[in-house]
Short mmCIF file of C-alpha atoms in Angstrom, two decimals:
data_model
loop_
_atom_site.label_atom_id
_atom_site.label_comp_id
_atom_site.label_asym_id
_atom_site.label_seq_id
_atom_site.Cartn_x
_atom_site.Cartn_y
_atom_site.Cartn_z
CA UNK A 292 77.59 31.74 51.35
CA UNK A 293 75.16 29.66 53.23
CA UNK A 294 77.33 29.08 55.53
CA UNK A 295 78.02 33.03 56.34
CA UNK A 296 74.11 33.48 55.61
CA UNK A 297 74.12 31.10 58.79
CA UNK A 298 76.17 33.21 60.76
CA UNK A 299 74.44 36.25 60.17
CA UNK A 300 72.54 37.73 63.82
CA UNK A 301 69.71 38.73 61.19
CA UNK A 302 69.01 35.52 60.10
CA UNK A 303 69.05 33.93 63.68
CA UNK A 304 66.90 36.44 64.65
CA UNK A 305 64.79 36.29 62.22
CA UNK A 306 64.18 32.31 63.00
CA UNK A 307 63.64 33.29 66.53
CA UNK A 308 61.04 35.85 66.29
CA UNK A 309 59.17 33.08 63.21
CA UNK A 310 59.68 30.35 66.39
CA UNK A 311 57.50 32.77 69.12
CA UNK A 312 55.25 34.35 66.23
CA UNK A 313 52.79 32.14 67.81
CA UNK A 314 53.23 33.61 70.91
CA UNK A 315 52.82 36.86 70.03
CA UNK A 316 49.68 35.86 68.30
CA UNK A 317 48.12 34.22 71.56
CA UNK A 318 48.63 37.03 73.55
CA UNK A 319 47.47 39.69 71.32
CA UNK A 320 43.89 37.79 70.98
CA UNK A 321 43.72 37.80 75.00
CA UNK A 322 44.12 41.53 75.05
CA UNK A 323 42.21 41.63 71.58
CA UNK A 324 39.18 39.42 73.00
CA UNK A 325 38.35 42.25 75.94
CA UNK A 326 38.96 45.41 74.27
CA UNK A 327 36.12 46.95 71.75
CA UNK A 328 35.86 46.45 67.93
CA UNK A 329 37.54 49.54 66.64
CA UNK A 330 40.62 48.26 67.96
CA UNK A 331 42.46 46.19 65.67
CA UNK A 332 43.96 42.58 66.25
CA UNK A 333 47.05 43.32 63.80
CA UNK A 334 48.23 46.61 65.42
CA UNK A 335 48.50 44.10 68.70
CA UNK A 336 50.50 41.53 66.96
CA UNK A 337 52.53 43.91 65.82
CA UNK A 338 53.33 45.69 68.86
CA UNK A 339 53.77 42.58 70.31
CA UNK A 340 56.36 41.48 68.10
CA UNK A 341 58.31 44.61 68.90
CA UNK A 342 58.43 43.18 72.64
CA UNK A 343 59.28 39.72 71.37
CA UNK A 344 62.32 41.13 69.40
CA UNK A 345 63.21 43.68 72.40
CA UNK A 346 63.11 40.37 74.30
CA UNK A 347 65.35 38.38 71.75
CA UNK A 348 67.96 41.32 71.94
CA UNK A 349 68.78 40.74 75.23
CA UNK A 350 69.69 36.58 74.66
CA UNK A 351 73.06 35.82 74.43
CA UNK A 352 72.34 32.20 73.52
CA UNK A 353 69.40 30.37 72.00
CA UNK A 354 66.42 30.94 74.50
CA UNK A 355 64.70 27.93 76.12
CA UNK A 356 61.55 27.54 78.03
CA UNK A 357 62.40 29.94 80.52
CA UNK A 358 62.57 32.24 77.94
CA UNK A 359 59.14 32.22 77.43
CA UNK A 360 57.33 33.53 81.08
CA UNK A 361 60.34 36.50 80.41
CA UNK A 362 58.75 37.28 76.63
CA UNK A 363 55.27 37.41 77.79
CA UNK A 364 55.89 39.93 80.08
CA UNK A 365 57.94 42.28 77.05
CA UNK A 366 54.95 41.16 74.76
CA UNK A 367 51.96 41.85 76.54
CA UNK A 368 53.91 45.34 77.84
CA UNK A 369 54.80 46.41 74.10
CA UNK A 370 50.50 45.38 72.84
CA UNK A 371 49.95 48.30 76.27
CA UNK A 372 52.20 50.65 75.35
CA UNK A 373 50.40 50.47 71.73
CA UNK A 374 47.42 50.62 73.44
CA UNK A 375 48.60 54.19 75.95
CA UNK A 376 49.22 55.56 72.93
CA UNK A 377 46.09 55.28 70.96
CA UNK A 378 42.48 56.06 72.14
CA UNK A 379 41.45 53.03 72.12
CA UNK A 380 38.01 53.38 73.70
CA UNK A 381 35.75 56.28 71.84
CA UNK A 382 34.07 58.77 73.91
CA UNK A 383 30.59 57.34 73.41
CA UNK A 384 31.77 53.60 74.34
CA UNK A 385 32.90 55.08 77.22
CA UNK A 386 29.61 57.04 78.09
CA UNK A 387 27.77 53.80 77.80
CA UNK A 388 30.01 51.60 80.00
CA UNK A 389 29.92 54.76 82.88
CA UNK A 390 25.88 54.55 82.31
CA UNK A 391 25.95 50.60 82.44
CA UNK A 392 28.68 50.63 85.52
CA UNK A 393 25.84 53.64 87.50
CA UNK A 394 23.16 51.32 86.86
CA UNK A 395 24.48 48.00 87.69
CA UNK A 396 25.52 49.83 91.51
CA UNK A 397 22.16 51.33 91.93
CA UNK A 398 20.24 48.35 90.98
CA UNK A 399 22.14 46.50 93.11
CA UNK A 400 21.73 49.10 96.44
CA UNK A 401 17.87 48.41 95.38
CA UNK A 402 17.76 44.86 94.78
CA UNK A 403 20.07 43.81 96.96
CA UNK A 404 21.31 41.23 95.01
CA UNK A 405 22.93 41.12 91.43
CA UNK A 406 20.02 42.30 88.48
CA UNK A 407 19.86 40.57 85.30
CA UNK A 408 20.57 41.96 81.98
CA UNK A 409 16.85 42.52 81.15
CA UNK A 410 16.84 44.56 84.84
CA UNK A 411 19.65 46.46 83.85
CA UNK A 412 18.87 47.04 80.02
CA UNK A 413 15.37 48.19 81.99
CA UNK A 414 16.60 50.62 83.70
CA UNK A 415 18.46 52.00 81.33
CA UNK A 416 15.62 52.40 79.38
CA UNK A 417 16.84 50.42 76.32
CA UNK A 418 15.49 46.96 75.24
CA UNK A 419 17.93 43.63 75.42
CA UNK A 420 19.20 44.03 72.25
CA UNK A 421 20.62 47.08 72.76
CA UNK A 422 22.11 46.80 75.84
CA UNK A 423 24.35 43.62 74.25
CA UNK A 424 25.30 45.83 72.01
CA UNK A 425 26.64 48.27 73.93
CA UNK A 426 28.46 45.53 75.87
CA UNK A 427 30.65 44.27 73.31
CA UNK A 428 31.42 48.10 72.90
CA UNK A 429 32.97 48.57 76.49
CA UNK A 430 36.50 48.66 77.45
CA UNK A 431 36.37 44.46 78.95
CA UNK A 432 38.99 45.69 81.38
CA UNK A 433 39.18 45.27 85.14
CA UNK A 434 41.75 47.53 85.27
CA UNK A 435 42.34 50.38 82.86
CA UNK A 436 45.62 51.52 81.87
CA UNK A 437 44.69 54.64 82.63
CA UNK A 438 43.87 53.58 85.98
CA UNK A 439 47.64 53.47 86.02
CA UNK A 440 48.91 55.95 85.95
CA UNK A 441 50.79 57.48 88.22
CA UNK A 442 48.52 60.48 89.05
CA UNK A 443 45.83 57.92 90.61
CA UNK A 444 45.87 59.57 93.96
CA UNK A 445 43.00 58.08 94.78
CA UNK A 446 43.00 54.58 93.45
CA UNK A 447 46.16 53.83 95.51
CA UNK A 448 44.98 55.62 98.81
CA UNK A 449 41.92 52.81 98.82
CA UNK A 450 44.36 50.04 97.63
CA UNK A 451 47.81 50.60 99.46
CA UNK A 452 48.45 51.80 102.96
CA UNK A 453 51.81 53.65 101.29
CA UNK A 454 51.03 55.44 98.10
CA UNK A 455 53.47 54.24 95.36
CA UNK A 456 54.49 56.10 92.25
CA UNK A 457 54.71 52.76 90.60
CA UNK A 458 50.84 51.42 90.26
CA UNK A 459 51.51 48.49 89.06
CA UNK A 460 52.25 47.16 92.70
CA UNK A 461 48.73 47.79 93.12
CA UNK A 462 48.02 44.82 90.81
CA UNK A 463 50.07 42.39 93.19
CA UNK A 464 48.54 43.89 96.80
CA UNK A 465 47.00 41.72 99.33
CA UNK A 466 44.16 44.95 99.43
CA UNK A 467 43.35 44.88 96.09
CA UNK A 468 43.18 40.50 95.90
CA UNK A 469 41.03 40.92 98.60
CA UNK A 470 38.78 43.43 97.12
CA UNK A 471 38.68 41.51 94.29
CA UNK A 472 37.73 37.83 95.40
CA UNK A 473 35.01 39.79 97.10
CA UNK A 474 33.65 41.44 94.36
CA UNK A 475 34.16 37.87 92.30
CA UNK A 476 32.05 35.97 94.40
CA UNK A 477 29.26 38.23 94.71
CA UNK A 478 29.10 37.34 90.68
CA UNK A 479 26.12 35.53 89.18
CA UNK A 480 27.26 32.22 88.27
CA UNK A 481 27.34 31.46 85.49
CA UNK A 482 29.80 34.88 85.50
CA UNK A 483 32.20 33.58 87.97
CA UNK A 484 32.07 30.17 85.49
CA UNK A 485 33.10 32.17 82.12
CA UNK A 486 36.02 34.45 83.79
CA UNK A 487 37.49 30.82 85.88
CA UNK A 488 37.69 29.52 82.55
CA UNK A 489 39.25 32.53 80.31
CA UNK A 490 41.35 33.67 83.60
CA UNK A 491 42.41 30.51 85.68
CA UNK A 492 42.12 27.87 82.72
CA UNK A 493 43.24 29.98 80.05
CA UNK A 494 40.58 29.01 77.79
CA UNK A 495 39.29 31.18 74.58
CA UNK A 496 36.35 32.31 74.02
CA UNK A 497 35.28 30.22 71.44
CA UNK A 498 36.15 27.19 74.03
CA UNK A 499 34.21 28.85 76.66
CA UNK A 500 31.68 28.61 74.19
CA UNK A 501 31.86 25.33 73.67
CA UNK A 502 31.68 24.09 77.02
CA UNK A 503 28.82 26.18 77.34
CA UNK A 504 26.85 25.64 74.81
CA UNK A 505 26.62 28.74 73.65
CA UNK A 506 28.05 31.74 70.77
CA UNK A 507 31.48 33.05 71.33
CA UNK A 508 29.17 36.51 70.49
CA UNK A 509 27.54 35.51 73.75
CA UNK A 510 30.31 34.67 76.05
CA UNK A 511 32.09 37.77 75.50
CA UNK A 512 29.10 39.29 77.15
CA UNK A 513 28.92 37.70 79.36
CA UNK A 514 32.39 38.14 80.05
CA UNK A 515 32.35 41.86 79.35
CA UNK A 516 29.01 42.05 81.86
CA UNK A 517 30.63 40.88 84.68
CA UNK A 518 33.66 42.80 84.11
CA UNK A 519 31.81 45.81 84.96
CA UNK A 520 30.02 44.84 87.68
CA UNK A 521 33.68 44.14 89.10
CA UNK A 522 34.61 48.23 88.14
CA UNK A 523 31.31 49.03 89.73
CA UNK A 524 31.61 47.18 92.77
CA UNK A 525 35.91 47.88 93.00
CA UNK A 526 34.82 51.78 93.99
CA UNK A 527 34.02 54.93 92.18
CA UNK A 528 38.42 55.10 91.76
CA UNK A 529 37.87 54.03 88.00
CA UNK A 530 35.26 56.93 87.62
CA UNK A 531 37.94 59.35 86.26
CA UNK A 532 38.65 60.23 82.60
#
């Protein structure tokens, strides 16, 4: 009985799913950290597991180290599909985000520099606590899923010399990389540091908080404010509903 059960493909699949479950959890947590509070981490993990099983189903033998990179793409892709199917950023949060971005743009033109968060809050008629709370409700994405839809011709025209229906190629374009890097260099030093620790060093928000000696919540606020500055600086293409 045990020999037959060991040879059962479903048993082998379950073992591999358990083996790579921490990878799913890690990817889901990194995506979730940049999303509003209304998104459940468990939903992203479940979607990621579906992506993992799809990746495993294409493996004839036991997956090795090279499999991790492939599985990571499938897991993230499955999570993105799940978010596409949700109204993941409520209209009220979208409106707040747009108001913040417009205030940032207006102040940058007026001041000739990146505005402080107190200045942004004052421009919006909010106190600092209200502003920081609003930051927590923003999407936290430099590029939103809807920005990558095939009908975003304005986005394609800005970043690609040759328009293409495959909008994901934008993320690898030299034009987009150039503008993104230029925008990052214009960020306040603290915000540049948080982005570098998160995206390059791949630290968690909690780990970044330890490095900077601030709370995890404060790190999240700093990162979301940095991302809103980037979205503001990257052009009007992201104003599409």
